Coordinates of C-alpha atoms in Angstrom, one line a residue:
M293 CA 0.0 0.0 0.0
N294 CA 3.0 2.4 0.2
K295 CA 2.4 3.7 -3.3
T296 CA -1.4 3.9 -3.4
S297 CA -4.0 6.0 -1.7
S298 CA -6.2 4.4 1.0
K299 CA -9.2 4.5 -1.4
E300 CA -7.3 2.8 -4.1
A301 CA -6.2 0.1 -1.6
V302 CA -9.8 -0.3 -0.5
N303 CA -10.9 -0.8 -4.1
R304 CA -8.2 -3.4 -4.6
R305 CA -9.3 -5.3 -1.6
S306 CA -13.0 -5.1 -2.6
F307 CA -12.1 -6.6 -5.9
L308 CA -10.2 -9.4 -4.3
R309 CA -13.2 -10.2 -2.0
T310 CA -16.1 -9.6 -4.3
G311 CA -15.0 -9.1 -7.9
L312 CA -13.3 -12.4 -8.2
V313 CA -16.3 -14.1 -6.7
G314 CA -18.5 -12.6 -9.4
G315 CA -15.9 -13.6 -12.0
G316 CA -16.1 -17.2 -10.7
A317 CA -19.9 -17.2 -11.1
A318 CA -19.7 -15.9 -14.7
A319 CA -17.2 -18.6 -15.6
A320 CA -19.0 -21.4 -13.8
G321 CA -19.6 -23.3 -17.0
S322 CA -16.0 -23.2 -18.1
M323 CA -14.9 -25.6 -15.3
L324 CA -12.2 -23.2 -14.2
A325 CA -11.5 -23.4 -10.5
A326 CA -8.9 -20.6 -10.3
P327 CA -11.4 -17.7 -9.6
A328 CA -12.9 -19.6 -6.7
V329 CA -9.5 -20.2 -5.3
L330 CA -8.4 -16.6 -5.8
A331 CA -11.5 -15.3 -4.1
Q332 CA -10.4 -17.0 -0.9
A333 CA -7.0 -15.3 -0.9
P334 CA -6.4 -13.6 2.5
M335 CA -6.7 -9.9 3.0
V336 CA -3.3 -8.6 3.9
L337 CA -2.9 -5.5 6.1
K338 CA 0.5 -3.7 6.2
M339 CA 1.2 -2.8 9.8
Q340 CA 4.3 -1.0 10.9
T341 CA 5.5 -0.5 14.5
S342 CA 7.5 2.2 16.1
W343 CA 10.0 -0.4 17.4
P344 CA 13.4 -1.7 16.1
A345 CA 13.2 -5.3 14.9
S346 CA 15.4 -6.3 17.9
D347 CA 13.1 -4.8 20.5
I348 CA 10.9 -7.1 22.7
W349 CA 7.9 -4.9 21.7
Q350 CA 8.2 -6.1 18.1
V351 CA 7.7 -9.6 19.5
M352 CA 4.6 -8.4 21.4
A353 CA 3.3 -6.8 18.2
Q354 CA 3.8 -10.1 16.4
Q355 CA 1.7 -11.8 19.1
Y356 CA -1.2 -9.5 17.9
A357 CA -0.6 -10.4 14.3
D358 CA -0.6 -14.1 15.1
R359 CA -3.9 -13.9 16.9
V360 CA -5.6 -12.0 14.1
E361 CA -4.5 -14.7 11.6
Q362 CA -5.5 -17.6 13.8
M363 CA -8.9 -16.1 14.8
S364 CA -9.7 -15.3 11.2
G365 CA -8.8 -18.8 10.0
G366 CA -6.2 -17.3 7.7
R367 CA -8.7 -14.9 5.9
L368 CA -6.9 -11.9 7.4
K369 CA -3.1 -11.6 7.7
I370 CA -0.9 -8.8 9.0
D371 CA 2.4 -8.0 7.3
L372 CA 4.2 -6.7 10.4
L373 CA 7.2 -4.3 9.8
P374 CA 9.6 -2.7 12.2
A375 CA 10.3 1.0 12.6
G376 CA 11.8 2.6 9.5
A377 CA 10.6 -0.1 7.1
V378 CA 8.2 2.3 5.5
V379 CA 8.3 5.5 7.6
A380 CA 10.1 6.7 10.7
A381 CA 9.0 5.6 14.2
F382 CA 7.2 8.9 15.0
Q383 CA 5.5 9.1 11.6
V384 CA 3.2 6.0 11.7
I385 CA 0.0 7.9 12.4
D386 CA 0.4 10.0 9.3
A387 CA 1.2 6.9 7.2
V388 CA -2.0 5.2 8.5
N389 CA -4.0 8.3 7.9
D390 CA -2.7 8.7 4.3
G391 CA -3.2 5.0 3.5
V392 CA 0.6 4.3 3.1
L393 CA 0.1 1.9 6.0
D394 CA -3.1 0.0 6.9
A395 CA -2.3 -0.1 10.6
S396 CA 0.3 0.8 13.2
H397 CA 1.5 -0.4 16.6
S398 CA 2.9 2.4 18.6
V399 CA 2.2 4.7 21.6
C400 CA 0.1 7.9 21.7
A401 CA 3.0 10.0 23.1
Y402 CA 4.9 9.6 19.8
W403 CA 2.5 12.0 18.1
Y404 CA 2.2 14.4 21.0
G405 CA 3.7 17.1 18.9
K406 CA 0.6 17.1 16.7
N407 CA -1.8 17.6 19.7
K408 CA -0.8 17.4 23.4
A409 CA -4.1 15.7 24.1
A410 CA -2.6 12.5 22.6
S411 CA -0.4 12.2 25.7
L412 CA -3.5 12.0 28.0
F413 CA -4.1 8.5 26.6
G414 CA -1.2 6.9 28.4
T415 CA 1.4 9.5 29.6
G416 CA -0.8 12.0 31.3
P417 CA -1.3 12.8 35.1
V418 CA -1.7 9.6 37.1
F419 CA -4.1 10.9 39.8
G420 CA -3.4 7.7 41.8
G421 CA -4.7 5.2 39.2
S422 CA -2.7 2.3 38.0
P423 CA -2.1 1.4 34.3
T424 CA -5.0 -1.1 34.6
T425 CA -7.2 1.6 36.0
M426 CA -6.5 3.9 33.1
L427 CA -7.0 1.3 30.4
S428 CA -10.3 0.4 32.1
W429 CA -11.2 4.1 31.8
F430 CA -10.6 3.9 28.0
Y431 CA -13.0 1.0 27.5
A432 CA -15.6 1.5 30.3
G433 CA -15.2 5.2 31.3
G434 CA -15.6 7.0 28.0
G435 CA -12.0 7.2 27.0
E436 CA -12.5 5.5 23.6
E437 CA -15.0 8.0 22.5
F438 CA -12.7 10.9 23.6
F439 CA -10.0 9.3 21.6
R440 CA -12.2 9.1 18.5
E441 CA -13.2 12.7 19.0
L442 CA -9.6 13.8 19.2
L443 CA -8.5 11.8 16.2
Q444 CA -11.4 12.2 13.8
D445 CA -13.3 15.3 14.9
K446 CA -10.6 17.6 16.2
M447 CA -7.7 16.5 14.0
G448 CA -9.6 15.3 11.0
M449 CA -7.7 12.1 10.7
N450 CA -9.0 9.1 8.8
V451 CA -8.0 6.6 11.5
V452 CA -9.6 4.5 14.3
G453 CA -7.6 3.9 17.5
L454 CA -7.6 1.3 20.2
L455 CA -5.4 0.7 23.3
G456 CA -4.1 -2.5 24.7
F457 CA -1.6 -3.8 27.3
P458 CA -1.5 -1.8 30.6
M459 CA 2.2 -1.3 30.8
P460 CA 4.0 -1.5 34.2
A461 CA 4.9 2.0 35.3
Q462 CA 8.0 3.2 33.5
P463 CA 11.3 3.6 35.3
L464 CA 12.7 7.1 36.0
G465 CA 15.6 5.7 33.9
W466 CA 19.3 5.4 33.5
F467 CA 21.9 7.7 35.0
K468 CA 25.7 7.7 35.0
K469 CA 25.9 8.5 38.7
P470 CA 23.7 8.1 41.7
I471 CA 20.6 10.3 42.1
T472 CA 19.6 11.2 45.6
G473 CA 17.0 13.9 45.1
A474 CA 15.3 16.3 42.7
G475 CA 18.3 18.7 42.9
D476 CA 20.5 16.1 41.2
L477 CA 18.3 16.2 38.1
K478 CA 18.6 19.9 37.4
G479 CA 20.5 20.7 34.2
L480 CA 20.7 17.1 32.9
K481 CA 20.0 16.5 29.3
Y482 CA 17.3 13.8 29.5
R483 CA 15.3 11.7 27.0
T484 CA 11.6 11.2 27.4
V485 CA 8.4 11.7 25.3
G486 CA 5.0 13.2 25.5
L487 CA 3.8 15.3 28.4
A488 CA 6.5 13.7 30.5
A489 CA 8.8 16.1 28.6
D490 CA 6.9 19.1 30.0
V491 CA 7.0 17.6 33.5
M492 CA 10.7 17.0 33.5
Q493 CA 11.4 20.4 32.0
R494 CA 9.6 22.0 34.8
M495 CA 11.9 20.1 37.2
G496 CA 14.9 21.7 35.6
L497 CA 16.0 19.1 33.0
S498 CA 16.7 19.7 29.3
V499 CA 14.6 17.2 27.4
A500 CA 15.1 15.6 24.0
Q501 CA 12.3 13.5 22.5
L502 CA 13.9 10.6 20.6
P503 CA 12.6 7.2 19.4
G504 CA 14.0 4.2 21.1
G505 CA 16.5 3.2 18.5
E506 CA 18.3 6.5 18.8
I507 CA 18.7 6.6 22.6
V508 CA 22.0 4.8 23.3
P509 CA 23.8 6.4 20.3
A510 CA 22.7 9.8 21.7
M511 CA 24.2 8.8 25.1
E512 CA 27.4 7.7 23.5
R513 CA 27.8 11.1 21.7
G514 CA 26.9 13.1 24.8
V515 CA 23.7 14.5 23.2
I516 CA 21.9 13.3 26.4
D517 CA 23.1 12.6 29.9
A518 CA 20.3 10.3 31.1
F519 CA 17.2 8.7 29.7
E520 CA 14.2 6.5 30.1
F521 CA 12.5 4.3 27.5
N522 CA 10.1 1.9 29.1
N523 CA 11.2 -1.4 30.7
P524 CA 14.2 -3.6 31.6
S525 CA 13.9 -5.9 28.6
S526 CA 13.8 -3.1 26.0
D527 CA 16.5 -1.1 27.8
M528 CA 18.8 -4.1 28.0
R529 CA 18.3 -4.9 24.3
F530 CA 19.2 -1.3 23.4
G531 CA 22.4 -1.6 25.4
A532 CA 21.5 0.8 28.2
Q533 CA 23.8 -1.1 30.6
D534 CA 26.7 -0.2 28.4
V535 CA 26.3 3.5 28.8
A536 CA 25.0 3.9 32.3
K537 CA 25.0 1.8 35.5
Y538 CA 22.4 3.4 37.7
Y539 CA 18.8 2.4 37.0
Y540 CA 15.9 4.0 39.0
L541 CA 12.5 2.2 39.0
G542 CA 9.1 3.7 39.8
S543 CA 8.2 7.2 38.5
Y544 CA 5.2 9.4 37.9
H545 CA 6.3 10.8 34.6
Q546 CA 4.8 7.9 32.6
A547 CA 2.9 5.6 34.9
S548 CA -0.1 4.5 32.9
E549 CA 0.7 3.9 29.3
A550 CA -0.6 1.3 26.9
F551 CA 0.1 0.3 23.3
E552 CA -1.7 2.2 20.6
F553 CA -3.3 0.3 17.6
L554 CA -4.3 2.6 14.7
F555 CA -6.2 1.5 11.6
N556 CA -7.0 3.3 8.5
K557 CA -10.8 4.0 8.7
D558 CA -11.5 3.3 5.0
V559 CA -9.8 -0.1 5.3
L560 CA -12.0 -1.0 8.4
D561 CA -15.2 0.3 6.8
D562 CA -14.6 -1.9 3.7
M563 CA -14.0 -5.0 5.8
D564 CA -16.5 -7.8 6.7
D565 CA -18.1 -7.3 10.1
D566 CA -16.5 -10.5 11.5
L567 CA -13.0 -9.5 10.4
R568 CA -13.4 -6.0 11.8
A569 CA -14.5 -7.6 15.1
I570 CA -11.4 -9.9 15.0
L571 CA -9.1 -6.9 14.7
R572 CA -10.7 -5.2 17.7
H573 CA -11.0 -8.2 20.0
S574 CA -7.5 -9.4 19.2
V575 CA -6.4 -6.2 20.8
E576 CA -8.2 -7.3 24.0
A577 CA -6.8 -10.9 23.7
V578 CA -3.2 -9.8 23.1
S579 CA -3.4 -7.4 26.0
T580 CA -3.5 -10.4 28.3
A581 CA -0.8 -12.3 26.4
N582 CA 1.5 -9.2 26.3
T583 CA 1.0 -8.7 30.1
A584 CA 2.1 -12.3 30.9
F585 CA 5.0 -12.1 28.4
A586 CA 6.1 -8.7 29.8
L587 CA 6.1 -9.7 33.4
D588 CA 8.1 -12.9 32.7
N589 CA 10.7 -11.1 30.6
Y590 CA 10.9 -7.8 32.4
S591 CA 11.5 -9.5 35.8
S592 CA 14.1 -11.9 34.5
D593 CA 15.9 -9.3 32.5
L594 CA 16.1 -7.0 35.5
Q595 CA 17.9 -9.7 37.3
K596 CA 20.3 -10.1 34.4
L597 CA 21.0 -6.4 34.5
Q598 CA 21.9 -6.6 38.2
N599 CA 23.7 -9.9 38.3
D600 CA 25.4 -10.1 34.9
N601 CA 25.9 -6.4 34.0
G602 CA 26.7 -4.8 37.3
V603 CA 23.7 -2.4 37.1
N604 CA 22.7 -0.7 40.4
V605 CA 18.9 -0.9 40.6
E606 CA 17.2 1.4 43.0
R607 CA 13.7 2.9 43.7
T608 CA 13.2 6.5 42.6
P609 CA 13.7 8.7 45.7
Q610 CA 10.5 10.1 47.3
D611 CA 11.8 13.6 46.9
I612 CA 11.7 13.2 43.1
L613 CA 8.2 11.6 43.2
A614 CA 7.0 14.6 45.2
A615 CA 8.6 17.0 42.7
Q616 CA 7.0 15.2 39.8
I617 CA 3.5 15.6 41.4
D618 CA 4.3 19.3 41.9
A619 CA 5.3 19.6 38.3
W620 CA 2.0 17.9 37.2
D621 CA 0.1 20.3 39.4
Q622 CA 1.7 23.3 37.6
L623 CA 1.0 21.8 34.2
I624 CA -2.6 20.6 34.5
P625 CA -4.2 24.1 34.6
E626 CA -2.4 25.0 31.4
L627 CA -3.6 21.9 29.7
E628 CA -7.2 22.6 30.9
A629 CA -7.2 25.8 28.9
D630 CA -8.0 23.5 26.0
E631 CA -11.7 22.6 26.1
L632 CA -11.2 19.0 25.0
M633 CA -8.3 18.4 27.3
K634 CA -10.3 19.7 30.2
R635 CA -13.1 17.3 29.5
I636 CA -10.7 14.4 29.2
L637 CA -8.9 15.3 32.4
D638 CA -12.3 15.8 34.3
S639 CA -13.4 12.3 33.1
Q640 CA -10.1 10.7 34.2
R641 CA -10.2 12.3 37.6
A642 CA -13.8 11.2 38.2
W643 CA -13.0 7.7 37.1
V644 CA -9.8 7.4 39.3
E645 CA -11.6 8.9 42.3
R646 CA -14.3 6.3 42.2
V647 CA -12.4 3.2 40.9
T648 CA -9.2 3.7 42.8
Y649 CA -11.1 4.3 46.0
Y650 CA -12.4 0.7 45.6
E651 CA -9.0 -0.7 44.4
L652 CA -7.1 0.8 47.4
L653 CA -9.6 -0.3 50.0
N654 CA -9.9 -3.7 48.5
A655 CA -6.2 -4.5 47.9
P656 CA -4.4 -6.3 50.7
D657 CA -0.8 -5.3 51.5
Y658 CA 1.0 -7.3 49.0
A659 CA 4.4 -5.9 50.1
L660 CA 3.8 -7.2 53.6
A661 CA 3.2 -10.8 52.4
Y662 CA 6.2 -10.6 50.0
Q663 CA 8.5 -9.4 52.7
H664 CA 7.2 -12.2 55.0
Y665 CA 8.1 -14.9 52.5
F666 CA 11.1 -13.3 50.9
P667 CA 12.7 -11.2 53.7
G668 CA 15.4 -8.8 52.9
K669 CA 14.8 -8.9 49.1
V670 CA 13.3 -5.4 48.8
E671 CA 13.3 -2.2 50.8
L672 CA 10.1 -0.2 50.3

């Protein structure tokens, strides 16, 4: 599809699904089986991610593609490509809108430069809700309709978006020397994305927004002094342990993100109802698979970083967490000057206030039980 418009691509797929069937009927008396065979050829969607081929997230995107093919009985296939195969990592939304790609696998913060409201769907203020709380807001609290309004009504984009996989909160990141408080961050050149960039700038850092594949080379050249990406597995595959040895976990800058699945709307509209449903419900299915896969790999790779690579793993100091909340408090009123962003933030606050009230009251003290059975492993 990279050389055709989305409408041309739709017409081509329509021909494959319906035109050849008609051709087969017209030629029924000719005893030719080829048209009937061709009519059953799978619809192939070109999906590009924002991840290098070597990143664990490319594997997690492939888990989605595999489920789509299996659920559709082979009628629908996804040609999954890594970042840069067709467009750059930050450009997938434009490529899906233009019909250069049929779909993308990315995160909303990567197009925050187009509209800051994008960052509210994963890298906005936490308000106390977990990643699962915020993904639940998307599907049960009105978030999906807000996302449609942002993409289609406000930005005029020909795309449909879904979210999946409630990511564990992102680490504060990688540093070349120990960090003891917010004062140690001032003046550092730091990589992050989305509204997290605004938050960290208010804390005195100089922020560069880079795709994952450019982070370690930027550290090596001195373009940045510190960085975060997302998780121990991706960070280890990037080679983070080769350029920094202090890794701080637990942060409020990006604490409730999820994968973003974008689809060209014309492609979806032209599709049979059951195939369209498979694309949607495969997002839900792979969210569970991604979670299990991530917890397995992230935890084992964290131990490898500590035991095999000499990385010092610490919790982010409370002083920095408090400074992040203060920075969010300064930023939120500015965001709310935008009418849509205010409605989104009001909806998120109301959801978190009600849902997290239940979650906090209902949750037992997991740390107490962990420390009982594995004493001395963690200091909280």
